[in-house]
Amino acid sequence: MKTHKIAIMGFGTVGGGTYDILTENREYIRATRGLDIEVKTILDRSSAPLDARGIDKSVFCSDVDALAADSEISVVVETMGGVEPAKTFITKMLSSGKSVVTANKELLAKHWHELEPVAREHGAGLYFEASCVGGVPIIRAINESFQGDKVKSIYGIINGTTNYILSKMSAEGVGYAEALAAAQSLGYAEADPTSDVEGFDAAYKLSILASLAFHTCVPYGNIYREGITSVTASDIKHAKELGYAIKLLAIAKSGDDGVEARVHPCLVPIDHALSSVSGAFNAVYLNGDFVGDLMFYGAGAGAHPTGSAIVSDIVKALGGKHTYTDFQNTGKLSPDTKLIGDFTSGYYISLIVDDRPGVLSRISTMMGDLGISIKAATQGPDYEEKKGGANVVFLTHRAKEHAVMQAIEKIGTLAAVRKIESMIRVL
Amino acid sequence: MKTHKIAIMGFGTVGGGTYDILTENREYIRATRGLDIEVKTILDRSSAPLDARGIDKSVFCSDVDALAADSEISVVVETMGGVEPAKTFITKMLSSGKSVVTANKELLAKHWHELEPVAREHGAGLYFEASCVGGVPIIRAINESFQGDKVKSIYGIINGTTNYILSKMSAEGVGYAEALAAAQSLGYAEADPTSDVEGFDAAYKLSILASLAFHTCVPYGNIYREGITSVTASDIKHAKELGYAIKLLAIAKSGDDGVEARVHPCLVPIDHALSSVSGAFNAVYLNGDFVGDLMFYGAGAGAHPTGSAIVSDIVKALGGKHTYTDFQNTGKLSPDTKLIGDFTSGYYISLIVDDRPGVLSRISTMMGDLGISIKAATQGPDYEEKKGGANVVFLTHRAKEHAVMQAIEKIGTLAAVRKIESMIRVL
């Protein structure tokens, strides 16, 4: 049996997890897949992470050009993260005809259109199952299943950090700051959590998933994005009372009118399968015109789940039949694709108002006049900021985003309305 | 663009659904996959199903040998169901070098080891994504993802009929017979429901899934099988009070001690993702040693979801790189695989006993003496068969199957025990 030699660039958590799988299950992969895979080279700035694992120094390399020149190596795993130097390194590998397996959603979302042509030109593969939803084979599914279906919608919980924070806020009634601190102490959130909590990470992934599913470029910069930092314990409590969980959803839809792509907190009905996806778990809920509803669920991150997806891509890359995107991968929204900004949604609106008769009915009337129909209105029980102040919560029926934003602006001008506390969309 | 000509054998529900997709989304498949697929021939006993859909008679064929001889056709879909004549017809197609795409789990479970060598010998592909869990790409996932993982367990709700019946019993409190009749009137259950309600269908599918996941033959005949016909409304009510839903589970595990494979009703904790898989939906919950827990969820049957899986297999078959099982596909349990009959489980035991002091404690003591530890014991509220009779329900901690069966037999001999009402395993 031929031994396939590979390299890992960046030996942190995920690189280490990949190494674990390739070494611990090497015999198993030989026996079941007929492939013998050896990690010949680990590229990093220092050999410290190798030493920490007792890996022989002969495997260590710090010279990316030497790695690119090593003709024995056919597949290179990139688990460095970030844009540079990952982009430069990957480009070198692809240019030397090596297939690249990456977990780097940021790089891919930003520079896919530059990397793919290099791969094509040199007959190399570019694989990135691990970039979205950890060990869940969602990219394989989109690329290699339901080819007969037009994918109509994707609803994803695709960021583990925010899902952990929101789940903790819901389970324990704590506020955002406390839940974030807990996530940081457990290593689920980084010291600077911006990429996760502001929805950038989810937007990168949604850009990749939606582009593949809809066969058109959906650049991450065109995705409406709103993070979870302003979701309060009170919102979660109100939502729960109304029968909803609050989740950071990545939503993409495709229809006759165009494509819709957005990342924002969302009230999800508790009887919807996505509402019970808790903690660091992720899920993608997908609808195709013939296959109907499907859901893929699993660990969204972590050394071993992500490493599992990487190993799967290594096996695929070694198969040698590389495929590329079937659309014009330009990094810009395709000229023939219309992006829908004025989408339709339900809305949860929480207001602080004067606590006197008639206020709720005046607001309801104003919303009705603006064409927004109210599904439920409740008096929040727990707001006592000022004497005489009261918290009212509205749930609207589905309405156009722009109309609701205008209505909220008008409501804010009412004398009896002290503050617009929250506006969260409803699935 | 070359037009690929295919045939459909058996033009019932699923054959018709496949035809719908291939015709309605033909342009879409051309545009996104670069494949033009034409249904050249539909084989059936009569042309009536074609007439009903207004399909031109020129497509109709009733002569299987003429179809096998048609060198223009490279892929044949089998949606006839049942063992014969499907087996003979498929063998003819494979022998003439045509790849076959089938939804036929019974045929595959029983004769896979005979069909696969014919396919190999003639360089043809044998594809069967549609045989398990409708449109959910679970076979693709097992074959082409987490190749670096040893799959440790599969828990599946893989029969839509029984899941519909149990969901209805749970939602409406009705008995088995009434729920079955409803399923039959909706077309979810056949006039003779044996294959579904006795767990044969689930055992066929589990045999396929477990064999692929564990890379060894797990014949359906070696799978412990128990249907849902003796599950009562009372069991479902008790289970609900204890925090469980009752589901027909297909369970397969692989470990150092061997392989376990069984289909039976099971109490599933309501906080487990499988408990909320309702109605005709299906799900497979899988654990790999590195990827961790994954769940795949979707419509388990139906013309279009199943048709979607078939179209996906047609695309795969046209790709031409056929693969076959990586284990000795003999139809018999592999000699090096030990089948574990004495598995470990929790148990729900419902008894009718004399309604007098000390009975519950005597039974508990007897179970303790037999090494079975009780997790919960409750007095069922709704049993009045005889004056003085009472219904007691026990939940045990995990114990060995054989020990529990022996204990139940002994308990049955106690004078105070009138009847062993139910024994259902607990996840």
XYZ file of C-alpha atoms in Angstrom, chain A residues 43 46 63 80-81 91 93 103 121 161 195 237 267 275 286 297 305 358 365 377-378 381 388 391-392 394 406 424:
28
model
C 4.913 23.743 9.644
C 8.410 27.110 16.496
C 10.308 27.117 5.896
C -3.383 28.568 10.923
C -6.510 30.717 10.763
C -1.241 30.089 -2.657
C 0.997 25.177 -1.994
C -10.729 25.126 8.035
C -4.693 26.312 -12.933
C -19.752 30.777 20.775
C -15.799 38.060 15.215
C -37.323 35.861 29.406
C -36.936 34.310 18.028
C -34.796 25.877 19.120
C -32.312 23.347 4.807
C -26.764 18.712 13.562
C -14.908 17.384 15.227
C -54.401 53.953 26.595
C -53.351 51.710 16.427
C -48.929 42.207 22.995
C -47.930 41.725 26.607
C -43.503 42.133 34.357
C -44.536 54.970 36.360
C -42.358 47.488 29.617
C -44.623 46.415 26.759
C -45.278 43.290 20.802
C -40.297 53.071 9.804
C -35.529 41.212 17.382
